[in-house]
């Protein structure tokens, strides 16, 4: 969630939670839930880890491929 004055969260705990969701629930979670998590975080700091988690999650996937593609195509926050 975007904090005061539109500042994005960069905490390690919230990013780790997102990484775990991408690794295990990329296909299972509704895309809206993942997109809401992504929308409030500063992704550029952990971009390599996020890409690796999406690749790992997509390799395990059984489910809605459209949801996974939608989450994968979210553009990162500007630098």
N, C-alpha and C. Protein backbone atom coordinates (compact mmCIF):
# COMPACT_ATOMS: atom_id res chain seq x y z
N UNK A 1 0.84 -1.17 0.00
CA UNK A 1 0.00 0.00 0.00
C UNK A 1 0.89 1.23 0.00
N UNK A 2 0.51 2.21 -0.77
CA UNK A 2 1.27 3.45 -0.84
C UNK A 2 1.07 4.21 0.46
N UNK A 3 2.17 4.65 1.05
CA UNK A 3 2.13 5.34 2.32
C UNK A 3 1.85 6.83 2.16
N UNK A 4 2.16 7.60 3.19
CA UNK A 4 1.91 9.03 3.14
C UNK A 4 2.64 9.70 1.98
N UNK A 5 1.99 10.65 1.38
CA UNK A 5 2.56 11.44 0.28
C UNK A 5 2.99 10.58 -0.89
N UNK A 6 2.38 9.40 -1.07
CA UNK A 6 2.68 8.56 -2.21
C UNK A 6 4.01 7.83 -2.15
N UNK A 7 4.62 7.74 -0.97
CA UNK A 7 5.91 7.08 -0.82
C UNK A 7 5.68 5.56 -0.85
N UNK A 8 6.47 4.87 -1.66
CA UNK A 8 6.35 3.41 -1.77
C UNK A 8 7.18 2.74 -0.68
N UNK A 9 6.73 1.59 -0.25
CA UNK A 9 7.39 0.83 0.81
C UNK A 9 8.60 0.07 0.25
N UNK A 10 9.71 0.11 0.97
CA UNK A 10 10.90 -0.63 0.54
C UNK A 10 11.38 -1.58 1.62
N UNK A 11 10.50 -1.96 2.56
CA UNK A 11 10.92 -2.82 3.66
C UNK A 11 11.21 -4.24 3.16
N UNK A 12 12.23 -4.83 3.75
CA UNK A 12 12.65 -6.18 3.38
C UNK A 12 11.55 -7.20 3.67
N UNK A 13 10.85 -7.04 4.78
CA UNK A 13 9.82 -8.00 5.17
C UNK A 13 8.70 -8.07 4.13
N UNK A 14 8.23 -6.94 3.66
CA UNK A 14 7.14 -6.94 2.68
C UNK A 14 7.61 -7.46 1.33
N UNK A 15 8.85 -7.18 0.95
CA UNK A 15 9.38 -7.69 -0.31
C UNK A 15 9.59 -9.20 -0.23
N UNK A 16 10.05 -9.68 0.91
CA UNK A 16 10.23 -11.12 1.09
C UNK A 16 8.88 -11.83 0.99
N UNK A 17 7.85 -11.24 1.57
CA UNK A 17 6.51 -11.80 1.48
C UNK A 17 6.04 -11.86 0.02
N UNK A 18 6.29 -10.79 -0.73
CA UNK A 18 5.92 -10.78 -2.15
C UNK A 18 6.70 -11.85 -2.92
N UNK A 19 7.99 -11.98 -2.65
CA UNK A 19 8.80 -12.99 -3.34
C UNK A 19 8.24 -14.39 -3.08
N UNK A 20 7.88 -14.67 -1.84
CA UNK A 20 7.32 -15.98 -1.51
C UNK A 20 6.00 -16.22 -2.23
N UNK A 21 5.15 -15.20 -2.33
CA UNK A 21 3.89 -15.34 -3.06
C UNK A 21 4.14 -15.61 -4.54
N UNK A 22 5.12 -14.91 -5.12
CA UNK A 22 5.42 -15.11 -6.54
C UNK A 22 5.97 -16.50 -6.79
N UNK A 23 6.77 -17.02 -5.87
CA UNK A 23 7.35 -18.36 -6.04
C UNK A 23 6.32 -19.46 -5.90
N UNK A 24 5.38 -19.28 -4.99
CA UNK A 24 4.47 -20.37 -4.67
C UNK A 24 3.06 -20.20 -5.19
N UNK A 25 2.61 -18.97 -5.39
CA UNK A 25 1.21 -18.74 -5.73
C UNK A 25 1.01 -17.92 -6.99
N UNK A 26 1.97 -17.91 -7.87
CA UNK A 26 1.86 -17.07 -9.06
C UNK A 26 0.61 -17.40 -9.86
N UNK A 27 0.30 -18.67 -9.97
CA UNK A 27 -0.87 -19.09 -10.74
C UNK A 27 -2.11 -19.21 -9.87
N UNK A 28 -1.93 -19.48 -8.58
CA UNK A 28 -3.06 -19.75 -7.70
C UNK A 28 -3.73 -18.49 -7.18
N UNK A 29 -2.95 -17.48 -6.88
CA UNK A 29 -3.51 -16.25 -6.30
C UNK A 29 -4.25 -15.46 -7.36
N UNK A 30 -5.33 -14.80 -6.94
CA UNK A 30 -5.97 -13.89 -7.89
C UNK A 30 -4.99 -12.77 -8.25
N UNK A 31 -4.91 -12.40 -9.50
CA UNK A 31 -3.92 -11.39 -9.89
C UNK A 31 -4.12 -10.06 -9.16
N UNK A 32 -5.36 -9.74 -8.80
CA UNK A 32 -5.61 -8.48 -8.11
C UNK A 32 -4.87 -8.40 -6.78
N UNK A 33 -4.79 -9.51 -6.07
CA UNK A 33 -4.09 -9.52 -4.78
C UNK A 33 -2.60 -9.27 -4.96
N UNK A 34 -2.00 -9.95 -5.93
CA UNK A 34 -0.57 -9.75 -6.19
C UNK A 34 -0.31 -8.35 -6.73
N UNK A 35 -1.17 -7.87 -7.60
CA UNK A 35 -0.98 -6.53 -8.16
C UNK A 35 -1.10 -5.45 -7.09
N UNK A 36 -1.96 -5.66 -6.12
CA UNK A 36 -2.09 -4.71 -5.01
C UNK A 36 -0.79 -4.68 -4.20
N UNK A 37 -0.22 -5.86 -3.93
CA UNK A 37 1.06 -5.92 -3.21
C UNK A 37 2.16 -5.23 -4.01
N UNK A 38 2.21 -5.49 -5.29
CA UNK A 38 3.25 -4.92 -6.15
C UNK A 38 3.11 -3.41 -6.23
N UNK A 39 1.88 -2.93 -6.30
CA UNK A 39 1.62 -1.50 -6.47
C UNK A 39 2.17 -0.65 -5.32
N UNK A 40 2.24 -1.19 -4.13
CA UNK A 40 2.68 -0.40 -2.99
C UNK A 40 4.15 -0.53 -2.64
N UNK A 41 4.90 -1.28 -3.43
CA UNK A 41 6.30 -1.55 -3.09
C UNK A 41 7.26 -0.90 -4.08
N UNK A 42 8.43 -0.56 -3.59
CA UNK A 42 9.51 -0.09 -4.45
C UNK A 42 10.19 -1.34 -5.00
N UNK A 43 9.97 -1.63 -6.26
CA UNK A 43 10.45 -2.89 -6.83
C UNK A 43 11.88 -2.82 -7.35
N UNK A 44 12.37 -1.65 -7.65
CA UNK A 44 13.68 -1.53 -8.30
C UNK A 44 14.81 -2.05 -7.44
N UNK A 45 14.68 -1.94 -6.13
CA UNK A 45 15.75 -2.38 -5.23
C UNK A 45 15.92 -3.90 -5.25
N UNK A 46 14.84 -4.63 -5.48
CA UNK A 46 14.86 -6.09 -5.43
C UNK A 46 14.49 -6.71 -6.78
N UNK A 47 14.77 -6.01 -7.86
CA UNK A 47 14.31 -6.44 -9.17
C UNK A 47 14.84 -7.81 -9.58
N UNK A 48 16.12 -8.09 -9.34
CA UNK A 48 16.68 -9.39 -9.72
C UNK A 48 15.99 -10.53 -8.99
N UNK A 49 15.73 -10.33 -7.70
CA UNK A 49 15.06 -11.36 -6.92
C UNK A 49 13.61 -11.57 -7.39
N UNK A 50 12.96 -10.48 -7.76
CA UNK A 50 11.57 -10.57 -8.22
C UNK A 50 11.50 -11.33 -9.54
N UNK A 51 12.41 -11.04 -10.45
CA UNK A 51 12.43 -11.76 -11.73
C UNK A 51 12.68 -13.25 -11.50
N UNK A 52 13.62 -13.58 -10.63
CA UNK A 52 13.90 -14.99 -10.33
C UNK A 52 12.69 -15.67 -9.71
N UNK A 53 11.96 -14.96 -8.84
CA UNK A 53 10.77 -15.54 -8.20
C UNK A 53 9.67 -15.79 -9.23
N UNK A 54 9.50 -14.87 -10.18
CA UNK A 54 8.49 -15.06 -11.23
C UNK A 54 8.85 -16.27 -12.09
N UNK A 55 10.11 -16.41 -12.43
CA UNK A 55 10.55 -17.56 -13.24
C UNK A 55 10.32 -18.85 -12.47
N UNK A 56 10.71 -18.85 -11.19
CA UNK A 56 10.51 -20.05 -10.37
C UNK A 56 9.02 -20.38 -10.22
N UNK A 57 8.22 -19.36 -9.96
CA UNK A 57 6.78 -19.57 -9.79
C UNK A 57 6.11 -20.05 -11.07
N UNK A 58 6.57 -19.55 -12.21
CA UNK A 58 5.96 -19.97 -13.47
C UNK A 58 6.35 -21.41 -13.81
N UNK A 59 7.50 -21.86 -13.34
CA UNK A 59 7.91 -23.24 -13.57
C UNK A 59 7.08 -24.23 -12.78
N UNK A 60 6.52 -23.79 -11.67
CA UNK A 60 5.71 -24.66 -10.81
C UNK A 60 4.23 -24.58 -11.15
N UNK A 61 3.88 -23.72 -12.07
CA UNK A 61 2.49 -23.35 -12.27
C UNK A 61 1.59 -24.39 -12.87
N UNK A 62 0.44 -24.48 -12.26
CA UNK A 62 -0.69 -25.21 -12.80
C UNK A 62 -1.88 -24.34 -12.50
N UNK A 63 -2.42 -23.72 -13.51
CA UNK A 63 -3.55 -22.84 -13.26
C UNK A 63 -3.70 -21.81 -14.34
N UNK A 64 -4.14 -20.64 -13.93
CA UNK A 64 -4.49 -19.57 -14.85
C UNK A 64 -3.26 -18.84 -15.37
N UNK A 65 -2.83 -19.17 -16.56
CA UNK A 65 -1.65 -18.55 -17.16
C UNK A 65 -1.87 -17.07 -17.42
N UNK A 66 -3.09 -16.66 -17.73
CA UNK A 66 -3.38 -15.25 -17.97
C UNK A 66 -3.08 -14.40 -16.74
N UNK A 67 -3.39 -14.93 -15.56
CA UNK A 67 -3.11 -14.21 -14.32
C UNK A 67 -1.60 -14.04 -14.13
N UNK A 68 -0.85 -15.09 -14.39
CA UNK A 68 0.60 -15.03 -14.24
C UNK A 68 1.20 -14.02 -15.21
N UNK A 69 0.70 -13.99 -16.43
CA UNK A 69 1.20 -13.04 -17.42
C UNK A 69 0.86 -11.62 -17.00
N UNK A 70 -0.33 -11.41 -16.49
CA UNK A 70 -0.73 -10.08 -16.04
C UNK A 70 0.18 -9.57 -14.93
N UNK A 71 0.50 -10.43 -13.97
CA UNK A 71 1.40 -10.04 -12.88
C UNK A 71 2.81 -9.82 -13.40
N UNK A 72 3.24 -10.63 -14.34
CA UNK A 72 4.60 -10.51 -14.87
C UNK A 72 4.81 -9.25 -15.69
N UNK A 73 3.75 -8.71 -16.27
CA UNK A 73 3.88 -7.54 -17.14
C UNK A 73 3.73 -6.20 -16.43
N UNK A 74 3.59 -6.23 -15.11
CA UNK A 74 3.49 -4.97 -14.36
C UNK A 74 4.83 -4.26 -14.45
N UNK A 75 4.81 -3.01 -14.88
CA UNK A 75 6.07 -2.31 -15.00
C UNK A 75 6.54 -1.82 -13.64
N UNK A 76 7.85 -1.89 -13.39
CA UNK A 76 8.37 -1.46 -12.10
C UNK A 76 8.22 0.04 -11.92
N UNK A 77 8.28 0.45 -10.68
CA UNK A 77 8.20 1.87 -10.37
C UNK A 77 9.38 2.60 -10.96
N UNK A 78 9.21 3.84 -11.35
CA UNK A 78 10.33 4.57 -11.95
C UNK A 78 11.48 4.76 -10.97
N UNK A 79 12.67 4.82 -11.51
CA UNK A 79 13.86 5.00 -10.67
C UNK A 79 13.91 6.39 -10.09
